mmCIF file of C-alpha atoms and ligand atoms in Angstrom:
data_model
loop_
_atom_site.group_PDB
_atom_site.id
_atom_site.type_symbol
_atom_site.label_atom_id
_atom_site.label_comp_id
_atom_site.label_asym_id
_atom_site.label_seq_id
_atom_site.Cartn_x
_atom_site.Cartn_y
_atom_site.Cartn_z
ATOM 1 C CA UNK A 1 -38.305 -26.218 26.697
ATOM 2 C CA UNK A 2 -34.918 -25.917 25.303
ATOM 3 C CA UNK A 3 -31.956 -25.828 27.731
ATOM 4 C CA UNK A 4 -30.722 -22.265 28.891
ATOM 5 C CA UNK A 5 -28.077 -20.616 26.902
ATOM 6 C CA UNK A 6 -24.699 -20.803 28.421
ATOM 7 C CA UNK A 7 -24.213 -17.437 30.221
ATOM 8 C CA UNK A 8 -20.520 -17.863 30.392
ATOM 9 C CA UNK A 9 -18.489 -15.190 28.612
ATOM 10 C CA UNK A 10 -16.931 -16.440 25.435
ATOM 11 C CA UNK A 11 -13.422 -15.867 26.368
ATOM 12 C CA UNK A 12 -13.597 -18.017 29.466
ATOM 13 C CA UNK A 13 -15.417 -21.063 27.935
ATOM 14 C CA UNK A 14 -12.316 -22.897 26.980
ATOM 15 C CA UNK A 15 -11.517 -22.813 30.750
ATOM 16 C CA UNK A 16 -14.561 -24.505 32.133
ATOM 17 C CA UNK A 17 -13.099 -27.861 32.538
ATOM 18 C CA UNK A 18 -10.730 -28.541 35.350
ATOM 19 C CA UNK A 19 -8.670 -31.768 34.698
ATOM 20 C CA UNK A 20 -7.536 -31.706 38.340
ATOM 21 C CA UNK A 21 -10.985 -31.630 39.886
ATOM 22 C CA UNK A 22 -12.070 -34.150 37.281
ATOM 23 C CA UNK A 23 -9.359 -36.593 37.868
ATOM 24 C CA UNK A 24 -9.655 -36.267 41.751
ATOM 25 C CA UNK A 25 -13.394 -36.850 41.298
ATOM 26 C CA UNK A 26 -12.666 -39.986 39.436
ATOM 27 C CA UNK A 27 -10.084 -41.043 41.970
ATOM 28 C CA UNK A 28 -12.680 -40.530 44.900
ATOM 29 C CA UNK A 29 -15.342 -42.359 43.128
ATOM 30 C CA UNK A 30 -13.075 -45.375 42.328
ATOM 31 C CA UNK A 31 -11.337 -45.463 45.525
ATOM 32 C CA UNK A 32 -8.106 -44.860 43.605
ATOM 33 C CA UNK A 33 -4.792 -43.425 44.976
ATOM 34 C CA UNK A 34 -4.576 -39.768 43.920
ATOM 35 C CA UNK A 35 -1.293 -39.199 42.242
ATOM 36 C CA UNK A 36 -2.885 -36.578 39.840
ATOM 37 C CA UNK A 37 -3.664 -33.340 41.851
ATOM 38 C CA UNK A 38 -0.477 -31.867 43.455
ATOM 39 C CA UNK A 39 -1.293 -31.805 47.034
ATOM 40 C CA UNK A 40 0.766 -33.369 49.978
ATOM 41 C CA UNK A 41 -1.038 -36.203 51.813
ATOM 42 C CA UNK A 42 0.916 -35.131 54.970
ATOM 43 C CA UNK A 43 0.262 -31.814 56.589
ATOM 44 C CA UNK A 44 3.044 -29.514 57.082
ATOM 45 C CA UNK A 45 5.044 -28.864 60.354
ATOM 46 C CA UNK A 46 2.909 -29.002 63.561
ATOM 47 C CA UNK A 47 4.438 -26.105 65.015
ATOM 48 C CA UNK A 48 3.252 -24.075 61.932
ATOM 49 C CA UNK A 49 -0.219 -25.334 62.604
ATOM 50 C CA UNK A 50 0.027 -24.721 66.373
ATOM 51 C CA UNK A 51 0.995 -20.859 65.416
ATOM 52 C CA UNK A 52 -2.315 -20.676 63.436
ATOM 53 C CA UNK A 53 -4.183 -22.183 66.397
ATOM 54 C CA UNK A 54 -2.592 -19.708 68.723
ATOM 55 C CA UNK A 55 -3.381 -16.668 66.531
ATOM 56 C CA UNK A 56 -7.128 -17.760 66.416
ATOM 57 C CA UNK A 57 -7.273 -18.263 70.084
ATOM 58 C CA UNK A 58 -5.564 -14.975 70.986
ATOM 59 C CA UNK A 59 -7.554 -12.933 68.518
ATOM 60 C CA UNK A 60 -4.918 -12.284 66.038
ATOM 61 C CA UNK A 61 -5.991 -12.050 62.348
ATOM 62 C CA UNK A 62 -9.651 -12.880 63.163
ATOM 63 C CA UNK A 63 -10.907 -9.669 61.505
ATOM 64 C CA UNK A 64 -9.747 -8.219 58.268
ATOM 65 C CA UNK A 65 -6.148 -8.013 58.243
ATOM 66 C CA UNK A 66 -4.265 -5.278 56.345
ATOM 67 C CA UNK A 67 -5.329 -5.486 52.644
ATOM 68 C CA UNK A 68 -1.670 -5.691 51.661
ATOM 69 C CA UNK A 69 -0.768 -8.371 54.511
ATOM 70 C CA UNK A 70 0.145 -8.180 57.969
ATOM 71 C CA UNK A 71 3.591 -6.401 58.546
ATOM 72 C CA UNK A 72 4.958 -9.499 60.254
ATOM 73 C CA UNK A 73 4.421 -11.577 57.118
ATOM 74 C CA UNK A 74 5.700 -8.963 54.759
ATOM 75 C CA UNK A 75 8.932 -8.455 56.805
ATOM 76 C CA UNK A 76 9.287 -12.352 56.934
ATOM 77 C CA UNK A 77 8.892 -12.549 53.009
ATOM 78 C CA UNK A 78 11.697 -9.749 52.674
ATOM 79 C CA UNK A 79 13.833 -11.622 55.267
ATOM 80 C CA UNK A 80 13.498 -14.985 53.320
ATOM 81 C CA UNK A 81 14.517 -13.324 49.919
ATOM 82 C CA UNK A 82 17.450 -11.745 51.628
ATOM 83 C CA UNK A 83 18.403 -15.040 53.559
ATOM 84 C CA UNK A 84 18.262 -17.476 50.589
ATOM 85 C CA UNK A 85 18.949 -15.236 47.527
ATOM 86 C CA UNK A 86 20.432 -11.980 48.781
ATOM 87 C CA UNK A 87 17.383 -10.112 47.092
ATOM 88 C CA UNK A 88 16.589 -6.878 48.627
ATOM 89 C CA UNK A 89 12.653 -6.534 49.063
ATOM 90 C CA UNK A 90 10.934 -3.405 50.778
ATOM 91 C CA UNK A 91 8.697 -4.930 53.207
ATOM 92 C CA UNK A 92 6.337 -1.999 53.172
ATOM 93 C CA UNK A 93 6.039 -1.275 49.467
ATOM 94 C CA UNK A 94 7.531 -4.254 47.749
ATOM 95 C CA UNK A 95 5.306 -7.195 49.037
ATOM 96 C CA UNK A 96 1.574 -7.968 48.801
ATOM 97 C CA UNK A 97 0.111 -10.981 50.500
ATOM 98 C CA UNK A 98 -2.566 -12.714 48.453
ATOM 99 C CA UNK A 99 -5.191 -15.668 48.483
ATOM 100 C CA UNK A 100 -2.514 -18.077 47.488
ATOM 101 C CA UNK A 101 -0.035 -17.625 44.655
ATOM 102 C CA UNK A 102 -3.041 -18.060 42.482
ATOM 103 C CA UNK A 103 -4.453 -14.692 43.313
ATOM 104 C CA UNK A 104 -1.005 -13.083 43.231
ATOM 105 C CA UNK A 105 -0.726 -14.347 39.577
ATOM 106 C CA UNK A 106 -4.193 -13.316 38.462
ATOM 107 C CA UNK A 107 -3.865 -9.940 40.068
ATOM 108 C CA UNK A 108 -0.637 -9.335 38.297
ATOM 109 C CA UNK A 109 -2.025 -10.319 34.975
ATOM 110 C CA UNK A 110 -5.143 -8.131 35.453
ATOM 111 C CA UNK A 111 -3.052 -5.313 36.624
ATOM 112 C CA UNK A 112 -0.437 -5.172 33.942
ATOM 113 C CA UNK A 113 -2.286 -6.441 30.673
ATOM 114 C CA UNK A 114 -4.353 -4.081 28.423
ATOM 115 C CA UNK A 115 -6.491 -5.853 26.347
ATOM 116 C CA UNK A 116 -4.551 -7.324 23.318
ATOM 117 C CA UNK A 117 -1.299 -7.408 25.031
ATOM 118 C CA UNK A 118 0.669 -10.560 24.603
ATOM 119 C CA UNK A 119 1.950 -12.920 27.288
ATOM 120 C CA UNK A 120 4.774 -15.250 26.533
ATOM 121 C CA UNK A 121 4.258 -18.530 28.229
ATOM 122 C CA UNK A 122 6.273 -21.880 28.348
ATOM 123 C CA UNK A 123 4.018 -24.748 27.452
ATOM 124 C CA UNK A 124 2.889 -27.101 28.951
ATOM 125 C CA UNK A 125 1.681 -24.411 31.397
ATOM 126 C CA UNK A 126 -0.237 -24.449 34.835
ATOM 127 C CA UNK A 127 -3.990 -24.167 33.689
ATOM 128 C CA UNK A 128 -4.422 -20.837 35.828
ATOM 129 C CA UNK A 129 -2.121 -19.069 33.392
ATOM 130 C CA UNK A 130 -4.480 -19.427 30.402
ATOM 131 C CA UNK A 131 -7.417 -18.583 32.296
ATOM 132 C CA UNK A 132 -5.762 -15.400 33.762
ATOM 133 C CA UNK A 133 -4.694 -14.415 30.533
ATOM 134 C CA UNK A 134 -8.000 -14.525 29.073
ATOM 135 C CA UNK A 135 -9.522 -12.895 31.915
ATOM 136 C CA UNK A 136 -7.273 -9.919 31.387
ATOM 137 C CA UNK A 137 -8.360 -9.971 27.599
ATOM 138 C CA UNK A 138 -4.581 -10.301 26.688
ATOM 139 C CA UNK A 139 -3.245 -13.167 24.247
ATOM 140 C CA UNK A 140 -1.261 -16.112 25.391
ATOM 141 C CA UNK A 141 1.900 -16.807 23.048
ATOM 142 C CA UNK A 142 3.080 -20.300 23.458
ATOM 143 C CA UNK A 143 6.960 -21.389 23.667
ATOM 144 C CA UNK A 144 7.018 -25.291 23.687
ATOM 145 C CA UNK A 145 9.205 -27.193 26.196
ATOM 146 C CA UNK A 146 9.743 -30.675 24.382
ATOM 147 C CA UNK A 147 10.305 -33.905 26.191
ATOM 148 C CA UNK A 148 12.418 -35.633 27.408
ATOM 149 C CA UNK A 149 14.467 -32.669 28.892
ATOM 150 C CA UNK A 150 12.003 -29.747 28.619
ATOM 151 C CA UNK A 151 14.831 -27.171 27.983
ATOM 152 C CA UNK A 152 13.703 -23.562 27.259
ATOM 153 C CA UNK A 153 14.439 -22.759 23.522
ATOM 154 C CA UNK A 154 15.832 -19.255 23.706
ATOM 155 C CA UNK A 155 15.547 -18.554 20.038
ATOM 156 C CA UNK A 156 11.968 -19.589 20.254
ATOM 157 C CA UNK A 157 11.404 -17.080 23.066
ATOM 158 C CA UNK A 158 12.961 -14.274 21.173
ATOM 159 C CA UNK A 159 10.865 -15.203 18.040
ATOM 160 C CA UNK A 160 7.848 -15.140 20.127
ATOM 161 C CA UNK A 161 8.166 -11.550 21.198
ATOM 162 C CA UNK A 162 6.414 -9.009 19.102
ATOM 163 C CA UNK A 163 5.589 -5.260 19.613
ATOM 164 C CA UNK A 164 2.457 -6.318 21.545
ATOM 165 C CA UNK A 165 4.263 -8.472 24.217
ATOM 166 C CA UNK A 166 4.039 -7.174 27.610
ATOM 167 C CA UNK A 167 5.150 -9.978 29.932
ATOM 168 C CA UNK A 168 7.195 -13.224 29.872
ATOM 169 C CA UNK A 169 5.806 -15.626 32.429
ATOM 170 C CA UNK A 170 8.544 -18.051 33.750
ATOM 171 C CA UNK A 171 7.922 -20.928 36.179
ATOM 172 C CA UNK A 172 10.897 -22.540 37.514
ATOM 173 C CA UNK A 173 10.932 -25.218 38.963
ATOM 174 C CA UNK A 174 8.353 -25.960 36.386
ATOM 175 C CA UNK A 175 4.916 -27.575 36.924
ATOM 176 C CA UNK A 176 4.251 -29.850 35.178
ATOM 177 C CA UNK A 177 7.560 -31.067 33.743
ATOM 178 C CA UNK A 178 10.009 -30.713 36.681
ATOM 179 C CA UNK A 179 12.391 -28.798 34.574
ATOM 180 C CA UNK A 180 14.505 -26.477 36.520
ATOM 181 C CA UNK A 181 15.902 -23.679 34.419
ATOM 182 C CA UNK A 182 19.720 -22.967 34.786
ATOM 183 C CA UNK A 183 21.325 -19.675 35.478
ATOM 184 C CA UNK A 184 22.290 -19.355 31.815
ATOM 185 C CA UNK A 185 18.822 -20.136 30.776
ATOM 186 C CA UNK A 186 17.312 -17.538 33.207
ATOM 187 C CA UNK A 187 19.852 -15.032 32.175
ATOM 188 C CA UNK A 188 19.265 -15.627 28.444
ATOM 189 C CA UNK A 189 15.417 -15.015 29.138
ATOM 190 C CA UNK A 190 16.307 -11.962 31.166
ATOM 191 C CA UNK A 191 18.229 -10.390 28.394
ATOM 192 C CA UNK A 192 15.236 -10.868 26.082
ATOM 193 C CA UNK A 193 13.033 -9.132 28.605
ATOM 194 C CA UNK A 194 15.631 -6.299 29.066
ATOM 195 C CA UNK A 195 16.143 -5.885 25.313
ATOM 196 C CA UNK A 196 12.267 -5.502 24.757
ATOM 197 C CA UNK A 197 11.394 -3.684 27.886
ATOM 198 C CA UNK A 198 9.393 -6.669 29.178
ATOM 199 C CA UNK A 199 8.155 -7.441 32.607
ATOM 200 C CA UNK A 200 8.743 -10.947 33.920
ATOM 201 C CA UNK A 201 6.270 -12.719 36.314
ATOM 202 C CA UNK A 202 8.314 -15.463 38.058
ATOM 203 C CA UNK A 203 6.242 -18.067 39.549
ATOM 204 C CA UNK A 204 8.680 -19.591 42.099
ATOM 205 C CA UNK A 205 6.171 -21.576 44.176
ATOM 206 C CA UNK A 206 8.565 -24.561 44.042
ATOM 207 C CA UNK A 207 11.709 -22.645 44.997
ATOM 208 C CA UNK A 208 12.661 -24.857 47.757
ATOM 209 C CA UNK A 209 11.883 -28.032 45.736
ATOM 210 C CA UNK A 210 14.960 -28.488 43.449
ATOM 211 C CA UNK A 211 16.821 -31.711 43.378
ATOM 212 C CA UNK A 212 20.437 -32.896 43.195
ATOM 213 C CA UNK A 213 22.635 -30.216 41.840
ATOM 214 C CA UNK A 214 19.665 -28.354 39.889
ATOM 215 C CA UNK A 215 19.731 -25.295 42.342
ATOM 216 C CA UNK A 216 16.663 -22.950 41.851
ATOM 217 C CA UNK A 217 17.775 -19.506 40.289
ATOM 218 C CA UNK A 218 15.318 -16.797 41.106
ATOM 219 C CA UNK A 219 14.870 -14.324 38.237
ATOM 220 C CA UNK A 220 15.354 -11.339 40.330
ATOM 221 C CA UNK A 221 19.009 -12.391 41.039
ATOM 222 C CA UNK A 222 19.890 -11.790 37.367
ATOM 223 C CA UNK A 223 21.603 -8.456 37.157
ATOM 224 C CA UNK A 224 19.251 -5.822 35.940
ATOM 225 C CA UNK A 225 16.087 -7.917 36.644
ATOM 226 C CA UNK A 226 14.993 -7.034 40.120
ATOM 227 C CA UNK A 227 13.409 -3.807 38.725
ATOM 228 C CA UNK A 228 11.282 -5.719 36.165
ATOM 229 C CA UNK A 229 10.405 -8.833 37.929
ATOM 230 C CA UNK A 230 7.314 -9.754 40.062
ATOM 231 C CA UNK A 231 8.269 -12.930 41.999
ATOM 232 C CA UNK A 232 5.444 -15.109 43.357
ATOM 233 C CA UNK A 233 5.667 -17.438 46.385
ATOM 234 C CA UNK A 234 3.287 -19.797 48.091
ATOM 235 C CA UNK A 235 2.936 -20.729 51.711
ATOM 236 C CA UNK A 236 0.974 -23.510 50.769
ATOM 237 C CA UNK A 237 3.574 -25.215 48.604
ATOM 238 C CA UNK A 238 6.443 -24.040 50.947
ATOM 239 C CA UNK A 239 5.116 -25.533 54.173
ATOM 240 C CA UNK A 240 2.789 -28.440 52.636
ATOM 241 C CA UNK A 241 -0.354 -26.749 53.768
ATOM 242 C CA UNK A 242 -1.956 -26.084 50.515
ATOM 243 C CA UNK A 243 -5.578 -25.585 51.890
ATOM 244 C CA UNK A 244 -4.599 -22.323 53.765
ATOM 245 C CA UNK A 245 -4.362 -20.334 50.442
ATOM 246 C CA UNK A 246 -1.929 -17.686 51.435
ATOM 247 C CA UNK A 247 0.691 -16.585 48.882
ATOM 248 C CA UNK A 248 2.420 -13.312 48.041
ATOM 249 C CA UNK A 249 4.041 -11.304 45.321
ATOM 250 C CA UNK A 250 7.339 -9.256 45.723
ATOM 251 C CA UNK A 251 9.181 -6.979 43.512
ATOM 252 C CA UNK A 252 9.673 -3.268 42.852
ATOM 253 C CA UNK A 253 7.433 -0.713 44.585
ATOM 254 C CA UNK A 254 5.826 0.417 41.152
ATOM 255 C CA UNK A 255 5.048 -3.088 40.105
ATOM 256 C CA UNK A 256 3.667 -4.007 43.544
ATOM 257 C CA UNK A 257 1.505 -0.996 43.787
ATOM 258 C CA UNK A 258 -0.175 -1.949 40.602
ATOM 259 C CA UNK A 259 -0.774 -5.470 41.822
ATOM 260 C CA UNK A 260 -2.138 -4.245 45.082
ATOM 261 C CA UNK A 261 -4.661 -2.072 43.302
ATOM 262 C CA UNK A 262 -6.267 -5.158 41.472
ATOM 263 C CA UNK A 263 -5.839 -7.446 44.496
ATOM 264 C CA UNK A 264 -7.788 -5.203 46.980
ATOM 265 C CA UNK A 265 -10.720 -5.430 44.668
ATOM 266 C CA UNK A 266 -10.583 -9.154 44.435
ATOM 267 C CA UNK A 267 -10.403 -10.785 47.920
ATOM 268 C CA UNK A 268 -9.188 -7.526 49.513
ATOM 269 C CA UNK A 269 -7.520 -9.555 52.409
ATOM 270 C CA UNK A 270 -6.502 -13.137 52.933
ATOM 271 C CA UNK A 271 -6.454 -15.743 55.873
ATOM 272 C CA UNK A 272 -5.457 -13.577 58.922
ATOM 273 C CA UNK A 273 -4.289 -16.210 61.367
ATOM 274 C CA UNK A 274 -2.661 -18.199 58.606
ATOM 275 C CA UNK A 275 -0.425 -15.065 57.699
ATOM 276 C CA UNK A 276 0.775 -15.089 61.364
ATOM 277 C CA UNK A 277 1.473 -18.881 61.071
ATOM 278 C CA UNK A 278 3.338 -18.442 57.845
ATOM 279 C CA UNK A 279 5.373 -15.555 59.148
ATOM 280 C CA UNK A 280 6.614 -17.768 61.797
ATOM 281 C CA UNK A 281 7.236 -20.664 59.165
ATOM 282 C CA UNK A 282 9.388 -18.375 57.036
ATOM 283 C CA UNK A 283 11.621 -17.764 60.043
ATOM 284 C CA UNK A 284 12.280 -21.570 60.512
ATOM 285 C CA UNK A 285 16.058 -22.502 60.163
ATOM 286 C CA UNK A 286 17.555 -23.526 56.875
ATOM 287 C CA UNK A 287 17.335 -27.334 58.000
ATOM 288 C CA UNK A 288 13.541 -27.075 57.561
ATOM 289 C CA UNK A 289 13.669 -26.157 53.878
ATOM 290 C CA UNK A 290 16.683 -28.700 53.320
ATOM 291 C CA UNK A 291 14.559 -31.250 55.029
ATOM 292 C CA UNK A 292 11.607 -30.631 52.769
ATOM 293 C CA UNK A 293 13.732 -30.780 49.686
ATOM 294 C CA UNK A 294 15.503 -33.866 50.377
ATOM 295 C CA UNK A 295 12.410 -35.763 51.438
ATOM 296 C CA UNK A 296 10.685 -34.751 48.205
ATOM 297 C CA UNK A 297 13.769 -35.794 46.287
ATOM 298 C CA UNK A 298 13.548 -39.326 48.060
ATOM 299 C CA UNK A 299 9.970 -39.644 46.924
ATOM 300 C CA UNK A 300 11.094 -38.700 43.442
ATOM 301 C CA UNK A 301 13.653 -41.381 43.296
ATOM 302 C CA UNK A 302 11.199 -43.850 44.768
ATOM 303 C CA UNK A 303 8.660 -43.155 42.065
ATOM 304 C CA UNK A 304 10.913 -42.852 39.028
ATOM 305 C CA UNK A 305 12.595 -46.332 40.014
ATOM 306 C CA UNK A 306 9.169 -47.804 40.523
ATOM 307 C CA UNK A 307 7.692 -46.719 37.249
ATOM 308 C CA UNK A 308 10.772 -47.453 35.394
ATOM 309 C CA UNK A 309 10.728 -51.022 36.590
ATOM 310 C CA UNK A 310 7.114 -51.430 35.555
ATOM 311 C CA UNK A 311 7.807 -50.349 32.169
ATOM 312 C CA UNK A 312 7.250 -46.716 31.960
ATOM 313 C CA UNK A 313 9.770 -44.337 30.199
ATOM 314 C CA UNK A 314 10.255 -41.571 33.019
ATOM 315 C CA UNK A 315 11.544 -38.172 31.961
ATOM 316 C CA UNK A 316 14.094 -36.665 34.492
ATOM 317 C CA UNK A 317 12.434 -34.381 37.154
ATOM 318 C CA UNK A 318 14.877 -31.911 38.650
ATOM 319 C CA UNK A 319 12.255 -30.108 40.865
ATOM 320 C CA UNK A 320 8.322 -29.584 41.975
ATOM 321 C CA UNK A 321 6.114 -32.220 43.089
ATOM 322 C CA UNK A 322 6.040 -33.928 39.792
ATOM 323 C CA UNK A 323 7.555 -36.108 37.134
ATOM 324 C CA UNK A 324 6.283 -36.962 33.722
ATOM 325 C CA UNK A 325 6.399 -40.300 31.848
ATOM 326 C CA UNK A 326 5.087 -42.101 28.501
ATOM 327 C CA UNK A 327 1.959 -44.060 28.587
ATOM 328 C CA UNK A 328 3.656 -47.286 30.046
ATOM 329 C CA UNK A 329 2.720 -50.805 29.390
ATOM 330 C CA UNK A 330 -1.109 -50.949 29.258
ATOM 331 C CA UNK A 331 -1.548 -50.671 25.529
ATOM 332 C CA UNK A 332 -3.595 -47.569 25.620
ATOM 333 C CA UNK A 333 -2.214 -44.964 23.167
ATOM 334 C CA UNK A 334 -4.015 -41.719 24.261
ATOM 335 C CA UNK A 335 -3.101 -40.105 27.335
ATOM 336 C CA UNK A 336 -6.697 -38.714 27.950
ATOM 337 C CA UNK A 337 -8.197 -42.115 27.343
ATOM 338 C CA UNK A 338 -5.454 -43.843 29.729
ATOM 339 C CA UNK A 339 -6.138 -41.434 32.539
ATOM 340 C CA UNK A 340 -9.830 -41.879 32.401
ATOM 341 C CA UNK A 341 -9.238 -45.626 32.579
ATOM 342 C CA UNK A 342 -6.749 -45.999 35.291
ATOM 343 C CA UNK A 343 -8.666 -45.008 38.267
ATOM 344 C CA UNK A 344 -11.081 -47.951 37.926
ATOM 345 C CA UNK A 345 -8.898 -50.544 36.414
ATOM 346 C CA UNK A 346 -5.578 -49.725 38.034
ATOM 347 C CA UNK A 347 -6.646 -47.933 41.109
ATOM 348 C CA UNK A 348 -4.428 -44.992 40.672
ATOM 349 C CA UNK A 349 -5.343 -41.520 39.126
ATOM 350 C CA UNK A 350 -2.865 -39.399 37.142
ATOM 351 C CA UNK A 351 -3.085 -36.242 34.929
ATOM 352 C CA UNK A 352 -2.797 -36.511 31.250
ATOM 353 C CA UNK A 353 -0.495 -33.766 30.192
ATOM 354 C CA UNK A 354 -2.464 -33.167 27.080
ATOM 355 C CA UNK A 355 -4.925 -31.162 29.294
ATOM 356 C CA UNK A 356 -2.501 -29.427 31.351
ATOM 357 C CA UNK A 357 -1.828 -26.278 29.239
ATOM 358 C CA UNK A 358 -2.877 -27.990 25.974
ATOM 359 C CA UNK A 359 0.582 -29.249 25.151
ATOM 360 C CA UNK A 360 0.652 -30.334 21.399
ATOM 361 C CA UNK A 361 4.618 -30.700 21.856
ATOM 362 C CA UNK A 362 4.181 -33.322 24.382
ATOM 363 C CA UNK A 363 0.978 -35.153 23.571
ATOM 364 C CA UNK A 364 1.190 -38.631 24.941
ATOM 365 C CA UNK A 365 2.540 -37.849 28.469
ATOM 366 C CA UNK A 366 1.244 -38.468 32.044
ATOM 367 C CA UNK A 367 2.012 -36.339 34.903
ATOM 368 C CA UNK A 368 2.601 -37.990 38.368
ATOM 369 C CA UNK A 369 2.561 -36.260 41.724
ATOM 370 C CA UNK A 370 5.001 -37.837 44.253
ATOM 371 C CA UNK A 371 4.244 -35.340 47.116
ATOM 372 C CA UNK A 372 2.651 -38.369 48.822
ATOM 373 C CA UNK A 373 3.637 -40.371 51.763
ATOM 374 C CA UNK A 374 6.003 -43.283 51.023
ATOM 375 C CA UNK A 375 3.434 -46.043 51.846
ATOM 376 C CA UNK A 376 1.071 -44.382 49.458
ATOM 377 C CA UNK A 377 3.620 -44.216 46.645
ATOM 378 C CA UNK A 378 4.757 -47.904 47.311
ATOM 379 C CA UNK A 379 0.885 -49.003 47.232
ATOM 380 C CA UNK A 380 0.369 -47.049 44.132
ATOM 381 C CA UNK A 381 3.384 -48.868 42.293
ATOM 382 C CA UNK A 382 2.185 -52.080 43.652
ATOM 383 C CA UNK A 383 -1.190 -51.635 42.072
ATOM 384 C CA UNK A 384 0.472 -50.498 38.801
ATOM 385 C CA UNK A 385 2.585 -53.541 38.597
ATOM 386 C CA UNK A 386 -0.309 -55.799 39.153
ATOM 387 C CA UNK A 387 -2.343 -54.113 36.347
ATOM 388 C CA UNK A 388 0.570 -54.357 34.098
ATOM 389 C CA UNK A 389 0.413 -57.145 31.379
HETATM 390 C C1 PLP B 401 0.235 -24.705 43.078
HETATM 391 C C2 PLP B 401 0.577 -23.824 42.126
HETATM 392 C C3 PLP B 401 0.138 -22.395 42.164
HETATM 393 C C4 PLP B 401 -0.871 -21.898 43.245
HETATM 394 O O1 PLP B 401 -0.402 -21.843 44.396
HETATM 395 P P1 PLP B 401 -1.433 -21.602 45.580
HETATM 396 O O2 PLP B 401 -0.679 -20.843 46.669
HETATM 397 O O3 PLP B 401 -1.989 -22.790 45.935
HETATM 398 O O4 PLP B 401 -2.518 -20.700 45.115
HETATM 399 C C5 PLP B 401 0.734 -21.447 41.387
HETATM 400 N N1 PLP B 401 1.684 -21.811 40.358
HETATM 401 C C6 PLP B 401 2.048 -23.154 40.208
HETATM 402 C C7 PLP B 401 3.054 -23.527 39.188
HETATM 403 C C8 PLP B 401 1.549 -24.180 41.160
HETATM 404 O O5 PLP B 401 1.957 -25.388 40.893
#
């Protein structure tokens, strides 16, 4: 008997492979330290976890919460945007709570793209963008960010816009490169959006993870952009609780209404008790957010120095959980081969950037996650050093 035909719709076949799941699987099988997938190995604040437990015990959010999100969390998101960025968000009509930032992004793409519309994306991109754009029947148009500094090329963005372009998808701080777009770069992208009447999806899940002087600039703070920007946030990323999968989109009422329409037919409602806990988390004083930022900056420094010492050329990371490097001292000349080889022979797993957003501009590059406990990073560096020639 012949094998059954692949039932998966054609447009989604390129998305069958998840490099993150694959590398995490290899890491588990080999007992390797996982610096591939970007999740912290220390859970977020105990008082936020307690708030979720309390909500469950007291019966808050155990049944379907409101589809657009509980009022407390929508208010907390609006207050957060005001406190940190002086952005005005209407908590009733300008926020939708989703199953992670992931669902916020996919709902937005499905809500706004007619089949054949074009979405301009900076490459390398987070793998979910490509899948969401194909799911919507839209077309992805790449604008490469090139090593070592991964700046956006504004002329290339302008050249990428056609009369089919609907959206520019911006992600700063940027996964996987660690680039943080400057105010001038954000303003230049914004100008292109305004000149061509485009919507911007601004994926800001790493908004509190910017380092040194490279402060995050929200797209909606650029004059004229609040009315054409959907800003994406993630409680999982903000509070180191990635398993809770509660995120949100905020923006002008007419755009959020469109996102809500799609989203209510996807998961309908998300993690009730976790919404109460994140509403509490968003009310934490500035020191929490500053502490998270500084601790992640310290880990970046530790990994950057260690890898450099071992013989890697490390590209500067100005934000996120990630940094990128060349292939280092092991004599393997293909990023994919090296990433497959490392868990067993070095005891450390990484992501080949080749597969993260299919990046021909940066083919021989590794992505390292430093959102791990310091002893984990130290042990990983130790293994990398021992395996080096
Ligand atoms: C992790 C991540 C997301 C998804 O966030 P969740 O809240 O876990 O769904 C979206 N965008 C980028 C760039 C990410 O790194």
